[in-house]
């Protein structure tokens, strides 16, 4: 199998056969990959990834796109963003940096599974409906009459079964199966995945759509499954890339750093702000009475990444940008967008949060209006604890802007 190693937003040059070039072009939208011929070198191409990172196999071509921040940091941030990971578990992702993302995921999943399964497989009650020759649980009289009127056997019944074939175990098995279908280079990772599958032998293999991976509520009975279930959900949300173009099949695990950055910043800020009476919402959590419009006619809707609300009154607005938006002919598009937010909401200022390397921390005061556009850069390198301490600084900025907005719009 031909292997291509790339790094996020960095250009690499590779000789490619026509078949491999066409395979990459066929998936370039999914991969966020730019494929351009090198002038003067026939059959040679420059490959530039965007913000999508991960691993994908297209036919006999294996493509790895490594994140700039490193795979351990990537997984720490991603698990924290979905609310099932805390900084004291950093050691679970303490694998060799040169390992591919699927290998790291496999080793981490197996480590979390060993810890969760050490107390025995989790069991729970599951409601079953069957036609049996003996009564078990309750008889479904309506179904019995409708389906078997006048026939005594079998009997339509409903009962609760105490079983290991529950959602938590199904998620772990599905994640292990999904990783097992990818090219795992580490022999240890392959063995570990095999042990997970063997332990879950009596659990059914369920199919989960990336957009419909079930959430799990944790309590004292299943709290020890939090880590392994969270990582399994992450794998299932991002590891379902599967397409066929003619005879070429593509499968892999891909993550969009733009989405990850916004999700992480939202969750981290929510925790950093603590027990505030106000609600920090993302653009996906805006309710009907929280809509923001640029014009009085309510025809131009605005969707900022971050807003802080006191009831139906917005007291803070901001955007989280992994990369600066570059629009041809429109320099500083992000600043114009933020200015539109604070103008429409009549706020004294707003906040732009970039990943480190995209810009420097700065404050821009708009002429004639005096409105402030605050820009901060969040360094994602290092341990999760270190990153969260940097988030505390951003939370202080939000508190300042929120206090100014309160003074401008005092409660009635």
mmCIF file of C-alpha atoms in Angstrom, residues 53-319:
data_model
loop_
_atom_site.group_PDB
_atom_site.id
_atom_site.type_symbol
_atom_site.label_atom_id
_atom_site.label_comp_id
_atom_site.label_asym_id
_atom_site.label_seq_id
_atom_site.Cartn_x
_atom_site.Cartn_y
_atom_site.Cartn_z
ATOM 1 C CA UNK A 53 -6.713 16.002 9.987
ATOM 2 C CA UNK A 54 -6.714 12.249 10.435
ATOM 3 C CA UNK A 55 -6.205 9.165 8.314
ATOM 4 C CA UNK A 56 -7.947 7.833 5.236
ATOM 5 C CA UNK A 57 -7.427 4.895 2.906
ATOM 6 C CA UNK A 58 -8.492 5.279 -0.713
ATOM 7 C CA UNK A 59 -8.087 1.994 -2.528
ATOM 8 C CA UNK A 60 -4.398 1.081 -2.092
ATOM 9 C CA UNK A 61 -3.449 4.618 -1.043
ATOM 10 C CA UNK A 62 -3.025 5.471 2.666
ATOM 11 C CA UNK A 63 -3.067 9.197 3.544
ATOM 12 C CA UNK A 64 -2.150 10.564 6.977
ATOM 13 C CA UNK A 65 -2.729 14.231 7.823
ATOM 14 C CA UNK A 66 -1.115 15.098 11.128
ATOM 15 C CA UNK A 67 -2.325 18.046 13.243
ATOM 16 C CA UNK A 68 0.062 20.889 14.046
ATOM 17 C CA UNK A 69 -0.586 20.559 17.768
ATOM 18 C CA UNK A 70 0.250 16.857 17.956
ATOM 19 C CA UNK A 71 -2.023 13.837 18.234
ATOM 20 C CA UNK A 72 -2.036 13.538 22.086
ATOM 21 C CA UNK A 73 -3.108 17.197 22.402
ATOM 22 C CA UNK A 74 -5.707 16.732 19.656
ATOM 23 C CA UNK A 75 -7.352 13.805 21.436
ATOM 24 C CA UNK A 76 -7.224 15.530 24.825
ATOM 25 C CA UNK A 77 -9.005 18.604 23.458
ATOM 26 C CA UNK A 78 -11.530 16.533 21.492
ATOM 27 C CA UNK A 79 -12.487 14.373 24.485
ATOM 28 C CA UNK A 80 -12.730 17.429 26.732
ATOM 29 C CA UNK A 81 -15.008 19.107 24.173
ATOM 30 C CA UNK A 82 -17.561 16.308 24.390
ATOM 31 C CA UNK A 83 -17.485 16.466 28.183
ATOM 32 C CA UNK A 84 -16.007 13.091 29.124
ATOM 33 C CA UNK A 85 -12.350 13.836 29.749
ATOM 34 C CA UNK A 86 -10.431 15.724 32.382
ATOM 35 C CA UNK A 87 -6.825 16.828 32.656
ATOM 36 C CA UNK A 88 -5.766 14.169 35.176
ATOM 37 C CA UNK A 89 -6.251 11.556 32.437
ATOM 38 C CA UNK A 90 -3.513 13.018 30.194
ATOM 39 C CA UNK A 91 -1.486 9.842 30.621
ATOM 40 C CA UNK A 92 -4.023 7.896 28.542
ATOM 41 C CA UNK A 93 -2.811 9.714 25.430
ATOM 42 C CA UNK A 94 0.880 9.591 26.316
ATOM 43 C CA UNK A 95 1.874 7.589 23.228
ATOM 44 C CA UNK A 96 4.693 8.089 20.751
ATOM 45 C CA UNK A 97 4.110 11.228 18.687
ATOM 46 C CA UNK A 98 5.154 9.526 15.431
ATOM 47 C CA UNK A 99 2.316 7.023 15.679
ATOM 48 C CA UNK A 100 -0.572 7.482 13.276
ATOM 49 C CA UNK A 101 -3.899 8.731 14.616
ATOM 50 C CA UNK A 102 -5.732 5.369 14.197
ATOM 51 C CA UNK A 103 -2.964 3.597 16.158
ATOM 52 C CA UNK A 104 -3.124 6.149 18.968
ATOM 53 C CA UNK A 105 -6.916 5.870 19.087
ATOM 54 C CA UNK A 106 -6.720 2.073 19.212
ATOM 55 C CA UNK A 107 -4.188 2.084 22.061
ATOM 56 C CA UNK A 108 -6.163 4.702 24.011
ATOM 57 C CA UNK A 109 -9.475 2.881 23.506
ATOM 58 C CA UNK A 110 -7.938 -0.397 24.683
ATOM 59 C CA UNK A 111 -6.380 1.283 27.746
ATOM 60 C CA UNK A 112 -9.680 2.897 28.724
ATOM 61 C CA UNK A 113 -11.553 -0.365 28.069
ATOM 62 C CA UNK A 114 -9.175 -2.351 30.311
ATOM 63 C CA UNK A 115 -9.759 0.097 33.129
ATOM 64 C CA UNK A 116 -13.556 0.068 32.642
ATOM 65 C CA UNK A 117 -13.799 -3.727 32.253
ATOM 66 C CA UNK A 118 -11.603 -4.423 35.295
ATOM 67 C CA UNK A 119 -14.779 -4.383 37.408
ATOM 68 C CA UNK A 120 -16.534 -6.733 35.006
ATOM 69 C CA UNK A 121 -18.717 -5.880 32.034
ATOM 70 C CA UNK A 122 -21.476 -3.412 32.781
ATOM 71 C CA UNK A 123 -24.957 -4.939 32.774
ATOM 72 C CA UNK A 124 -28.327 -3.259 32.577
ATOM 73 C CA UNK A 125 -31.996 -3.871 31.900
ATOM 74 C CA UNK A 126 -33.238 -3.859 28.325
ATOM 75 C CA UNK A 127 -36.892 -4.142 27.338
ATOM 76 C CA UNK A 128 -37.593 -7.007 24.932
ATOM 77 C CA UNK A 129 -40.753 -7.793 22.985
ATOM 78 C CA UNK A 130 -41.078 -11.351 21.687
ATOM 79 C CA UNK A 131 -43.474 -14.130 20.833
ATOM 80 C CA UNK A 132 -42.815 -16.993 23.295
ATOM 81 C CA UNK A 133 -44.405 -20.309 24.161
ATOM 82 C CA UNK A 134 -44.309 -19.428 27.859
ATOM 83 C CA UNK A 135 -45.371 -16.291 29.687
ATOM 84 C CA UNK A 136 -42.490 -14.042 30.655
ATOM 85 C CA UNK A 137 -42.996 -10.529 31.954
ATOM 86 C CA UNK A 138 -46.289 -9.034 30.731
ATOM 87 C CA UNK A 139 -48.582 -10.226 27.974
ATOM 88 C CA UNK A 140 -49.152 -7.692 25.186
ATOM 89 C CA UNK A 141 -52.885 -8.365 24.875
ATOM 90 C CA UNK A 142 -53.503 -5.846 22.086
ATOM 91 C CA UNK A 143 -50.748 -7.364 19.928
ATOM 92 C CA UNK A 144 -51.859 -10.887 20.778
ATOM 93 C CA UNK A 145 -55.430 -10.197 19.641
ATOM 94 C CA UNK A 146 -54.365 -8.269 16.545
ATOM 95 C CA UNK A 147 -51.765 -10.780 15.356
ATOM 96 C CA UNK A 148 -52.965 -14.146 16.752
ATOM 97 C CA UNK A 149 -56.718 -13.844 17.379
ATOM 98 C CA UNK A 150 -57.987 -17.197 18.634
ATOM 99 C CA UNK A 151 -54.521 -18.796 18.633
ATOM 100 C CA UNK A 152 -53.185 -19.449 22.147
ATOM 101 C CA UNK A 153 -49.503 -19.923 21.245
ATOM 102 C CA UNK A 154 -47.074 -18.294 20.857
ATOM 103 C CA UNK A 155 -47.791 -15.462 23.281
ATOM 104 C CA UNK A 156 -46.787 -11.839 22.623
ATOM 105 C CA UNK A 157 -44.932 -10.670 25.745
ATOM 106 C CA UNK A 158 -42.813 -7.776 26.971
ATOM 107 C CA UNK A 159 -40.124 -8.296 29.611
ATOM 108 C CA UNK A 160 -36.982 -6.671 31.016
ATOM 109 C CA UNK A 161 -33.768 -8.634 30.545
ATOM 110 C CA UNK A 162 -30.639 -8.028 32.634
ATOM 111 C CA UNK A 163 -27.914 -8.193 30.009
ATOM 112 C CA UNK A 164 -24.478 -6.964 28.967
ATOM 113 C CA UNK A 165 -25.885 -6.115 25.522
ATOM 114 C CA UNK A 166 -26.552 -2.479 26.428
ATOM 115 C CA UNK A 167 -25.769 0.847 24.766
ATOM 116 C CA UNK A 168 -22.497 1.481 26.652
ATOM 117 C CA UNK A 169 -20.973 -1.852 25.556
ATOM 118 C CA UNK A 170 -22.403 -1.541 22.041
ATOM 119 C CA UNK A 171 -20.683 1.831 21.608
ATOM 120 C CA UNK A 172 -17.309 0.423 22.651
ATOM 121 C CA UNK A 173 -17.663 -2.617 20.380
ATOM 122 C CA UNK A 174 -18.721 -0.469 17.414
ATOM 123 C CA UNK A 175 -15.744 1.854 17.937
ATOM 124 C CA UNK A 176 -13.299 -1.066 18.154
ATOM 125 C CA UNK A 177 -14.803 -2.560 14.990
ATOM 126 C CA UNK A 178 -14.571 0.782 13.165
ATOM 127 C CA UNK A 179 -10.891 1.142 14.059
ATOM 128 C CA UNK A 180 -10.245 -2.476 13.160
ATOM 129 C CA UNK A 181 -11.361 -1.794 9.595
ATOM 130 C CA UNK A 182 -8.618 0.812 9.234
ATOM 131 C CA UNK A 183 -4.934 0.163 8.637
ATOM 132 C CA UNK A 184 -3.434 -0.184 12.114
ATOM 133 C CA UNK A 185 0.367 -0.270 11.875
ATOM 134 C CA UNK A 186 1.114 -1.048 15.520
ATOM 135 C CA UNK A 187 1.086 -4.763 16.307
ATOM 136 C CA UNK A 188 0.317 -3.962 19.955
ATOM 137 C CA UNK A 189 -2.688 -1.839 18.930
ATOM 138 C CA UNK A 190 -4.045 -4.674 16.780
ATOM 139 C CA UNK A 191 -3.687 -7.146 19.647
ATOM 140 C CA UNK A 192 -5.366 -4.737 22.073
ATOM 141 C CA UNK A 193 -8.330 -4.224 19.732
ATOM 142 C CA UNK A 194 -8.660 -8.001 19.475
ATOM 143 C CA UNK A 195 -8.844 -8.310 23.260
ATOM 144 C CA UNK A 196 -11.571 -5.642 23.426
ATOM 145 C CA UNK A 197 -13.574 -7.470 20.753
ATOM 146 C CA UNK A 198 -13.159 -10.814 22.550
ATOM 147 C CA UNK A 199 -14.344 -9.338 25.864
ATOM 148 C CA UNK A 200 -17.454 -7.974 24.118
ATOM 149 C CA UNK A 201 -18.122 -11.175 22.177
ATOM 150 C CA UNK A 202 -21.711 -11.494 23.442
ATOM 151 C CA UNK A 203 -22.544 -7.826 22.737
ATOM 152 C CA UNK A 204 -24.330 -7.145 19.452
ATOM 153 C CA UNK A 205 -22.479 -5.139 16.795
ATOM 154 C CA UNK A 206 -24.620 -2.049 16.192
ATOM 155 C CA UNK A 207 -24.308 0.507 13.403
ATOM 156 C CA UNK A 208 -24.260 4.154 14.498
ATOM 157 C CA UNK A 209 -24.566 7.067 12.098
ATOM 158 C CA UNK A 210 -22.035 9.870 12.827
ATOM 159 C CA UNK A 211 -24.922 12.308 13.317
ATOM 160 C CA UNK A 212 -26.902 9.963 15.547
ATOM 161 C CA UNK A 213 -24.381 8.536 18.005
ATOM 162 C CA UNK A 214 -26.400 8.101 21.215
ATOM 163 C CA UNK A 215 -25.480 10.071 24.294
ATOM 164 C CA UNK A 216 -25.120 8.260 27.606
ATOM 165 C CA UNK A 217 -26.145 9.527 31.020
ATOM 166 C CA UNK A 218 -23.709 8.639 33.766
ATOM 167 C CA UNK A 219 -24.451 7.836 37.384
ATOM 168 C CA UNK A 220 -22.747 5.939 40.183
ATOM 169 C CA UNK A 221 -23.386 2.611 38.412
ATOM 170 C CA UNK A 222 -21.738 3.428 35.083
ATOM 171 C CA UNK A 223 -19.399 6.311 35.981
ATOM 172 C CA UNK A 224 -16.352 4.046 35.495
ATOM 173 C CA UNK A 225 -17.364 3.734 31.808
ATOM 174 C CA UNK A 226 -17.254 7.500 31.195
ATOM 175 C CA UNK A 227 -13.821 7.585 29.574
ATOM 176 C CA UNK A 228 -14.188 4.590 27.266
ATOM 177 C CA UNK A 229 -17.712 5.557 26.208
ATOM 178 C CA UNK A 230 -16.624 9.128 25.505
ATOM 179 C CA UNK A 231 -13.702 8.045 23.332
ATOM 180 C CA UNK A 232 -15.946 5.526 21.558
ATOM 181 C CA UNK A 233 -18.455 8.255 20.760
ATOM 182 C CA UNK A 234 -15.645 10.429 19.419
ATOM 183 C CA UNK A 235 -14.435 7.605 17.143
ATOM 184 C CA UNK A 236 -17.937 6.902 15.877
ATOM 185 C CA UNK A 237 -18.657 10.599 15.227
ATOM 186 C CA UNK A 238 -15.529 11.070 13.118
ATOM 187 C CA UNK A 239 -14.625 7.590 11.928
ATOM 188 C CA UNK A 240 -17.452 6.841 9.511
ATOM 189 C CA UNK A 241 -15.894 8.213 6.338
ATOM 190 C CA UNK A 242 -16.849 5.612 3.781
ATOM 191 C CA UNK A 243 -17.470 6.159 0.106
ATOM 192 C CA UNK A 244 -17.179 4.320 -3.161
ATOM 193 C CA UNK A 245 -16.226 5.876 -6.468
ATOM 194 C CA UNK A 246 -16.395 3.140 -9.032
ATOM 195 C CA UNK A 247 -14.080 0.378 -7.862
ATOM 196 C CA UNK A 248 -12.234 2.647 -5.402
ATOM 197 C CA UNK A 249 -13.336 2.478 -1.760
ATOM 198 C CA UNK A 250 -12.441 5.146 0.822
ATOM 199 C CA UNK A 251 -12.589 4.757 4.579
ATOM 200 C CA UNK A 252 -10.994 6.633 7.463
ATOM 201 C CA UNK A 253 -11.095 8.850 10.540
ATOM 202 C CA UNK A 254 -11.130 12.606 9.950
ATOM 203 C CA UNK A 255 -11.590 15.622 12.227
ATOM 204 C CA UNK A 256 -12.236 19.233 11.248
ATOM 205 C CA UNK A 257 -10.033 21.441 13.425
ATOM 206 C CA UNK A 258 -12.401 24.393 12.879
ATOM 207 C CA UNK A 259 -15.274 22.474 14.489
ATOM 208 C CA UNK A 260 -13.065 21.017 17.228
ATOM 209 C CA UNK A 261 -11.667 24.436 18.162
ATOM 210 C CA UNK A 262 -15.098 26.021 18.478
ATOM 211 C CA UNK A 263 -16.480 23.096 20.499
ATOM 212 C CA UNK A 264 -13.490 23.071 22.854
ATOM 213 C CA UNK A 265 -13.503 26.839 23.401
ATOM 214 C CA UNK A 266 -17.251 26.810 24.154
ATOM 215 C CA UNK A 267 -17.020 24.012 26.742
ATOM 216 C CA UNK A 268 -13.814 25.346 28.338
ATOM 217 C CA UNK A 269 -15.178 28.888 28.638
ATOM 218 C CA UNK A 270 -18.445 27.629 30.080
ATOM 219 C CA UNK A 271 -16.508 25.896 32.860
ATOM 220 C CA UNK A 272 -14.076 28.801 33.344
ATOM 221 C CA UNK A 273 -16.968 31.235 33.828
ATOM 222 C CA UNK A 274 -18.226 29.008 36.628
ATOM 223 C CA UNK A 275 -21.591 29.369 38.348
ATOM 224 C CA UNK A 276 -22.726 32.431 36.424
ATOM 225 C CA UNK A 277 -26.449 33.249 36.360
ATOM 226 C CA UNK A 278 -26.013 33.942 32.653
ATOM 227 C CA UNK A 279 -25.917 31.334 29.903
ATOM 228 C CA UNK A 280 -23.064 31.031 27.387
ATOM 229 C CA UNK A 281 -24.489 29.660 24.150
ATOM 230 C CA UNK A 282 -22.882 28.474 20.926
ATOM 231 C CA UNK A 283 -24.348 29.190 17.501
ATOM 232 C CA UNK A 284 -25.957 25.711 17.539
ATOM 233 C CA UNK A 285 -27.757 26.444 20.819
ATOM 234 C CA UNK A 286 -29.518 29.691 19.903
ATOM 235 C CA UNK A 287 -33.246 29.406 20.495
ATOM 236 C CA UNK A 288 -35.969 31.247 18.631
ATOM 237 C CA UNK A 289 -36.087 34.096 21.173
ATOM 238 C CA UNK A 290 -32.295 34.448 20.925
ATOM 239 C CA UNK A 291 -32.106 35.166 17.200
ATOM 240 C CA UNK A 292 -29.865 38.049 16.156
ATOM 241 C CA UNK A 293 -30.609 40.104 13.040
ATOM 242 C CA UNK A 294 -28.489 42.716 11.332
ATOM 243 C CA UNK A 295 -31.407 44.694 9.893
ATOM 244 C CA UNK A 296 -34.670 45.804 11.544
ATOM 245 C CA UNK A 297 -36.592 43.821 8.935
ATOM 246 C CA UNK A 298 -35.251 40.586 10.498
ATOM 247 C CA UNK A 299 -34.138 39.391 7.079
ATOM 248 C CA UNK A 300 -30.350 39.187 7.622
ATOM 249 C CA UNK A 301 -29.691 36.669 10.388
ATOM 250 C CA UNK A 302 -26.410 36.727 12.315
ATOM 251 C CA UNK A 303 -24.994 33.589 13.945
ATOM 252 C CA UNK A 304 -22.039 34.383 16.234
ATOM 253 C CA UNK A 305 -20.148 31.433 17.699
ATOM 254 C CA UNK A 306 -20.448 32.616 21.321
ATOM 255 C CA UNK A 307 -23.117 34.663 23.088
ATOM 256 C CA UNK A 308 -23.882 35.308 26.765
ATOM 257 C CA UNK A 309 -27.536 35.848 27.674
ATOM 258 C CA UNK A 310 -29.510 37.300 30.564
ATOM 259 C CA UNK A 311 -32.930 35.941 29.698
ATOM 260 C CA UNK A 312 -33.569 37.274 26.190
ATOM 261 C CA UNK A 313 -30.921 40.026 26.452
ATOM 262 C CA UNK A 314 -27.506 39.362 24.892
ATOM 263 C CA UNK A 315 -24.686 40.841 27.010
ATOM 264 C CA UNK A 316 -21.645 39.416 25.193
ATOM 265 C CA UNK A 317 -20.812 38.305 21.661
ATOM 266 C CA UNK A 318 -17.729 36.648 20.203
ATOM 267 C CA UNK A 319 -16.345 34.294 17.559
#
